């Protein structure tokens, strides 16, 4: 790449612009690698799901004053555009296995426990629903563990974060304790139940365990009990989460 005149590399001559309306993004424009490259650092994060393009004025020259052969203006923006990713309403950032060994004795305390970490970006939806498919043995699909009746989701309704319960029992897992709410979950969003409330949402409004991170961070634990007689082996399930009412798509 040929070098450019560093005096012509500035935020007036070289810009990142919105495709719609051609407005410039406020940014620091700096030369790099011996003036053969330019780094544009926006002052703020770019908007999600938005089209942008690069603008390069004919005022940009090489060190002896020769103008560029191909400056990039609004007329050429179709050839120099990109679109940022749309903002997902929420993301599952990780799933951790808290307890991967289990005993088939029909108790939650001796079953599996998994922890789900979410980032919620949506600002207009706060009700969370979860559903799980039946567990299936990896080497024998005839061996299954029904999701309904064997899975509970526990959520700290005060913080949206984790919880530590000394002497946790099946009664606590099935009923919750204090701010830790226990939801029955199953194959459908409409199977989510809190106490006597059917189709009960998990209320995430105002909860955030890390205000320094983008979006709101929350987590919840899912307990699975293994009915007596469950064949030993490795089992898998699929899960789906959604924000909004249980019947929304």
CSV table of C-alpha atoms in Angstrom, one decimal:
chain,number,residue,atom,x,y,z
A,1,UNK,CA,0.0,0.0,0.0
A,2,UNK,CA,1.2,3.5,-0.8
A,3,UNK,CA,1.7,6.0,2.0
A,4,UNK,CA,-0.6,9.0,2.4
A,5,UNK,CA,0.2,12.5,3.5
A,6,UNK,CA,-0.4,12.4,7.3
A,7,UNK,CA,-1.6,16.0,7.2
A,8,UNK,CA,-4.6,15.0,5.1
A,9,UNK,CA,-5.6,12.1,7.4
A,10,UNK,CA,-8.2,13.6,9.6
A,11,UNK,CA,-11.9,13.3,10.6
A,12,UNK,CA,-12.9,15.8,8.0
A,13,UNK,CA,-11.3,13.9,5.0
A,14,UNK,CA,-11.9,10.4,6.2
A,15,UNK,CA,-15.1,9.4,7.9
A,16,UNK,CA,-17.4,6.6,8.9
A,17,UNK,CA,-20.9,7.6,7.8
A,18,UNK,CA,-24.4,6.3,8.2
A,19,UNK,CA,-25.7,4.9,4.9
A,20,UNK,CA,-29.1,6.4,5.5
A,21,UNK,CA,-28.7,10.2,5.5
A,22,UNK,CA,-24.9,10.3,5.1
A,23,UNK,CA,-24.3,11.7,8.6
A,24,UNK,CA,-20.7,11.3,9.9
A,25,UNK,CA,-20.0,9.2,13.0
A,26,UNK,CA,-18.0,11.1,15.6
A,27,UNK,CA,-14.7,9.3,15.7
A,28,UNK,CA,-10.9,9.6,16.0
A,29,UNK,CA,-9.1,9.2,12.7
A,30,UNK,CA,-5.4,8.3,12.9
A,31,UNK,CA,-2.7,7.1,10.6
A,32,UNK,CA,-1.0,3.7,11.1
A,33,UNK,CA,1.8,1.6,9.7
A,34,UNK,CA,3.8,4.4,8.2
A,35,UNK,CA,0.7,6.2,6.9
A,36,UNK,CA,-0.3,3.2,4.7
A,37,UNK,CA,-3.4,2.5,6.9
A,38,UNK,CA,-6.0,4.5,8.7
A,39,UNK,CA,-7.7,3.6,12.0
A,40,UNK,CA,-11.1,5.0,12.7
A,41,UNK,CA,-12.2,4.7,16.4
A,42,UNK,CA,-15.8,5.8,17.0
A,43,UNK,CA,-16.4,7.8,20.1
A,44,UNK,CA,-19.4,5.6,21.0
A,45,UNK,CA,-20.5,2.1,20.1
A,46,UNK,CA,-22.1,1.8,16.6
A,47,UNK,CA,-25.8,1.2,16.5
A,48,UNK,CA,-27.0,-2.4,16.1
A,49,UNK,CA,-28.6,-3.4,12.8
A,50,UNK,CA,-27.5,-0.2,11.1
A,51,UNK,CA,-25.8,0.3,7.7
A,52,UNK,CA,-22.6,2.3,7.4
A,53,UNK,CA,-20.1,3.2,4.8
A,54,UNK,CA,-16.6,4.7,4.5
A,55,UNK,CA,-16.1,8.2,3.1
A,56,UNK,CA,-12.7,9.3,1.8
A,57,UNK,CA,-12.5,12.9,0.4
A,58,UNK,CA,-10.5,13.9,-2.7
A,59,UNK,CA,-8.5,16.1,-0.3
A,60,UNK,CA,-6.6,13.0,0.8
A,61,UNK,CA,-3.2,12.9,-1.0
A,62,UNK,CA,0.1,11.1,-1.1
A,63,UNK,CA,3.2,12.8,0.5
A,64,UNK,CA,3.9,14.8,-2.7
A,65,UNK,CA,0.4,16.0,-3.1
A,66,UNK,CA,-1.1,13.6,-5.6
A,67,UNK,CA,-4.8,13.0,-5.1
A,68,UNK,CA,-6.3,9.6,-4.7
A,69,UNK,CA,-7.4,7.8,-7.9
A,70,UNK,CA,-10.6,6.6,-6.3
A,71,UNK,CA,-12.0,8.8,-3.5
A,72,UNK,CA,-15.1,7.5,-1.9
A,73,UNK,CA,-18.1,9.8,-1.7
A,74,UNK,CA,-21.9,9.2,-1.3
A,75,UNK,CA,-22.1,8.1,-4.9
A,76,UNK,CA,-19.8,5.2,-4.3
A,77,UNK,CA,-21.2,4.2,-0.9
A,78,UNK,CA,-22.9,1.0,-2.3
A,79,UNK,CA,-19.4,-0.4,-2.8
A,80,UNK,CA,-18.0,0.5,0.6
A,81,UNK,CA,-20.8,-0.4,3.0
A,82,UNK,CA,-21.4,-2.8,5.9
A,83,UNK,CA,-24.2,-3.5,8.3
A,84,UNK,CA,-23.7,-4.1,12.0
A,85,UNK,CA,-25.4,-7.1,13.7
A,86,UNK,CA,-28.9,-6.7,14.9
A,87,UNK,CA,-29.2,-6.6,18.7
A,88,UNK,CA,-30.6,-9.9,20.0
A,89,UNK,CA,-33.3,-9.5,22.7
A,90,UNK,CA,-31.2,-11.8,24.9
A,91,UNK,CA,-28.2,-14.2,24.7
A,92,UNK,CA,-27.3,-17.3,26.7
A,93,UNK,CA,-23.7,-16.5,27.4
A,94,UNK,CA,-22.8,-19.8,29.0
A,95,UNK,CA,-24.3,-22.9,30.7
A,96,UNK,CA,-22.3,-24.5,33.5
A,97,UNK,CA,-22.7,-27.9,35.0
A,98,UNK,CA,-22.8,-27.5,38.8
A,99,UNK,CA,-23.6,-31.2,39.4
A,100,UNK,CA,-23.0,-33.7,36.6
A,101,UNK,CA,-23.3,-36.9,38.6
A,102,UNK,CA,-26.7,-38.1,39.8
A,103,UNK,CA,-28.4,-41.0,41.5
A,104,UNK,CA,-31.7,-42.3,40.2
A,105,UNK,CA,-33.6,-42.0,43.5
A,106,UNK,CA,-36.3,-39.5,42.4
A,107,UNK,CA,-34.8,-36.7,44.4
A,108,UNK,CA,-33.6,-33.3,43.2
A,109,UNK,CA,-30.7,-33.1,45.7
A,110,UNK,CA,-29.2,-36.1,44.2
A,111,UNK,CA,-29.9,-35.1,40.6
A,112,UNK,CA,-28.3,-32.9,38.0
A,113,UNK,CA,-27.9,-29.1,38.4
A,114,UNK,CA,-27.0,-26.7,35.6
A,115,UNK,CA,-26.5,-23.0,35.8
A,116,UNK,CA,-27.6,-20.7,32.9
A,117,UNK,CA,-26.1,-17.2,32.4
A,118,UNK,CA,-28.0,-14.7,30.3
A,119,UNK,CA,-27.5,-11.2,28.9
A,120,UNK,CA,-30.8,-9.4,28.4
A,121,UNK,CA,-30.6,-6.5,25.9
A,122,UNK,CA,-34.4,-5.9,25.4
A,123,UNK,CA,-35.7,-2.9,27.2
A,124,UNK,CA,-39.4,-3.5,26.6
A,125,UNK,CA,-39.7,-7.2,27.7
A,126,UNK,CA,-38.8,-8.5,31.1
A,127,UNK,CA,-40.9,-11.7,31.5
A,128,UNK,CA,-38.8,-14.8,30.9
A,129,UNK,CA,-40.0,-18.3,30.1
A,130,UNK,CA,-38.1,-21.5,29.7
A,131,UNK,CA,-38.9,-24.9,28.2
A,132,UNK,CA,-37.0,-28.2,27.9
A,133,UNK,CA,-37.3,-31.3,25.8
A,134,UNK,CA,-37.3,-34.7,27.5
A,135,UNK,CA,-33.9,-36.0,28.3
A,136,UNK,CA,-32.7,-38.7,25.9
A,137,UNK,CA,-29.9,-41.2,26.5
A,138,UNK,CA,-27.2,-40.6,24.0
A,139,UNK,CA,-26.7,-44.3,23.0
A,140,UNK,CA,-30.3,-45.4,23.4
A,141,UNK,CA,-33.1,-43.1,22.3
A,142,UNK,CA,-35.7,-45.4,23.9
A,143,UNK,CA,-34.4,-44.4,27.3
A,144,UNK,CA,-35.7,-41.0,28.3
A,145,UNK,CA,-36.4,-38.8,31.4
A,146,UNK,CA,-39.5,-36.7,31.0
A,147,UNK,CA,-39.0,-33.0,31.5
A,148,UNK,CA,-42.4,-32.5,33.0
A,149,UNK,CA,-42.4,-33.5,36.6
A,150,UNK,CA,-38.7,-33.9,36.9
A,151,UNK,CA,-37.3,-30.3,36.4
A,152,UNK,CA,-37.3,-27.2,38.5
A,153,UNK,CA,-35.9,-23.8,37.8
A,154,UNK,CA,-34.7,-21.7,40.7
A,155,UNK,CA,-34.2,-18.0,40.4
A,156,UNK,CA,-33.0,-15.3,42.8
A,157,UNK,CA,-35.8,-12.8,42.4
A,158,UNK,CA,-34.0,-10.1,44.4
A,159,UNK,CA,-30.7,-9.9,42.6
A,160,UNK,CA,-31.1,-12.0,39.4
A,161,UNK,CA,-27.8,-13.7,40.5
A,162,UNK,CA,-26.8,-16.9,42.1
A,163,UNK,CA,-27.7,-18.2,45.5
A,164,UNK,CA,-26.2,-20.4,48.2
A,165,UNK,CA,-28.5,-22.5,50.4
A,166,UNK,CA,-27.0,-24.4,53.3
A,167,UNK,CA,-28.7,-27.8,53.8
A,168,UNK,CA,-30.6,-27.6,50.5
A,169,UNK,CA,-33.4,-30.1,50.4
A,170,UNK,CA,-36.0,-31.3,47.9
A,171,UNK,CA,-38.6,-29.3,49.7
A,172,UNK,CA,-36.6,-26.1,49.2
A,173,UNK,CA,-35.9,-27.0,45.5
A,174,UNK,CA,-39.6,-27.7,44.9
A,175,UNK,CA,-41.0,-24.7,46.9
A,176,UNK,CA,-38.1,-22.1,46.9
A,177,UNK,CA,-37.1,-20.1,50.0
A,178,UNK,CA,-37.2,-16.4,50.6
A,179,UNK,CA,-36.2,-14.5,47.4
A,180,UNK,CA,-35.2,-17.7,45.7
A,181,UNK,CA,-38.3,-18.7,43.7
A,182,UNK,CA,-38.8,-22.2,42.3
A,183,UNK,CA,-40.6,-22.7,39.0
A,184,UNK,CA,-41.9,-26.0,37.6
A,185,UNK,CA,-40.8,-26.3,34.0
A,186,UNK,CA,-41.5,-28.7,31.2
A,187,UNK,CA,-41.8,-29.2,27.5
A,188,UNK,CA,-43.9,-26.1,26.8
A,189,UNK,CA,-43.6,-22.5,27.9
A,190,UNK,CA,-47.2,-22.9,29.3
A,191,UNK,CA,-45.8,-25.6,31.7
A,192,UNK,CA,-44.0,-23.0,33.7
A,193,UNK,CA,-45.6,-22.8,37.1
A,194,UNK,CA,-44.8,-20.8,40.3
A,195,UNK,CA,-46.7,-22.1,43.3
A,196,UNK,CA,-50.3,-22.1,42.2
A,197,UNK,CA,-49.8,-19.6,39.4
A,198,UNK,CA,-49.8,-21.3,36.0
A,199,UNK,CA,-47.9,-19.8,33.1
A,200,UNK,CA,-45.9,-17.7,35.6
A,201,UNK,CA,-43.2,-15.5,34.1
A,202,UNK,CA,-39.7,-15.1,35.6
A,203,UNK,CA,-39.7,-11.4,36.3
A,204,UNK,CA,-36.3,-10.0,35.4
A,205,UNK,CA,-37.3,-6.3,35.6
A,206,UNK,CA,-34.5,-4.1,37.0
A,207,UNK,CA,-32.2,-7.0,37.8
A,208,UNK,CA,-28.5,-6.9,36.7
A,209,UNK,CA,-25.6,-8.7,38.4
A,210,UNK,CA,-23.0,-6.7,36.4
A,211,UNK,CA,-23.8,-3.1,35.6
A,212,UNK,CA,-20.4,-2.6,34.0
A,213,UNK,CA,-21.3,-5.0,31.2
A,214,UNK,CA,-23.5,-4.3,28.2
A,215,UNK,CA,-27.1,-5.4,28.7
A,216,UNK,CA,-28.5,-6.9,32.0
A,217,UNK,CA,-26.8,-10.0,33.4
A,218,UNK,CA,-28.9,-12.6,35.1
A,219,UNK,CA,-28.6,-16.3,35.9
A,220,UNK,CA,-30.7,-19.2,37.1
A,221,UNK,CA,-30.2,-22.8,38.1
A,222,UNK,CA,-32.1,-25.8,36.8
A,223,UNK,CA,-32.4,-29.0,38.9
A,224,UNK,CA,-33.3,-32.4,37.3
A,225,UNK,CA,-34.2,-35.5,39.3
A,226,UNK,CA,-33.8,-39.0,37.9
A,227,UNK,CA,-36.7,-41.3,38.5
A,228,UNK,CA,-36.0,-44.6,40.1
A,229,UNK,CA,-35.0,-47.2,37.5
A,230,UNK,CA,-33.5,-44.6,35.1
A,231,UNK,CA,-30.9,-46.4,33.0
A,232,UNK,CA,-27.3,-45.2,33.7
A,233,UNK,CA,-25.6,-43.3,31.0
A,234,UNK,CA,-25.2,-39.9,29.4
A,235,UNK,CA,-28.4,-37.9,28.7
A,236,UNK,CA,-29.1,-34.8,26.7
A,237,UNK,CA,-31.9,-32.2,26.5
A,238,UNK,CA,-32.6,-29.1,24.4
A,239,UNK,CA,-33.9,-25.9,25.9
A,240,UNK,CA,-35.6,-22.8,24.6
A,241,UNK,CA,-36.0,-19.4,26.3
A,242,UNK,CA,-38.1,-16.5,25.4
A,243,UNK,CA,-39.0,-13.0,26.6
A,244,UNK,CA,-42.7,-12.1,26.7
A,245,UNK,CA,-45.8,-14.1,27.1
A,246,UNK,CA,-45.7,-17.9,26.9
A,247,UNK,CA,-47.8,-17.9,23.8
A,248,UNK,CA,-45.9,-15.3,21.9
A,249,UNK,CA,-43.8,-16.3,18.9
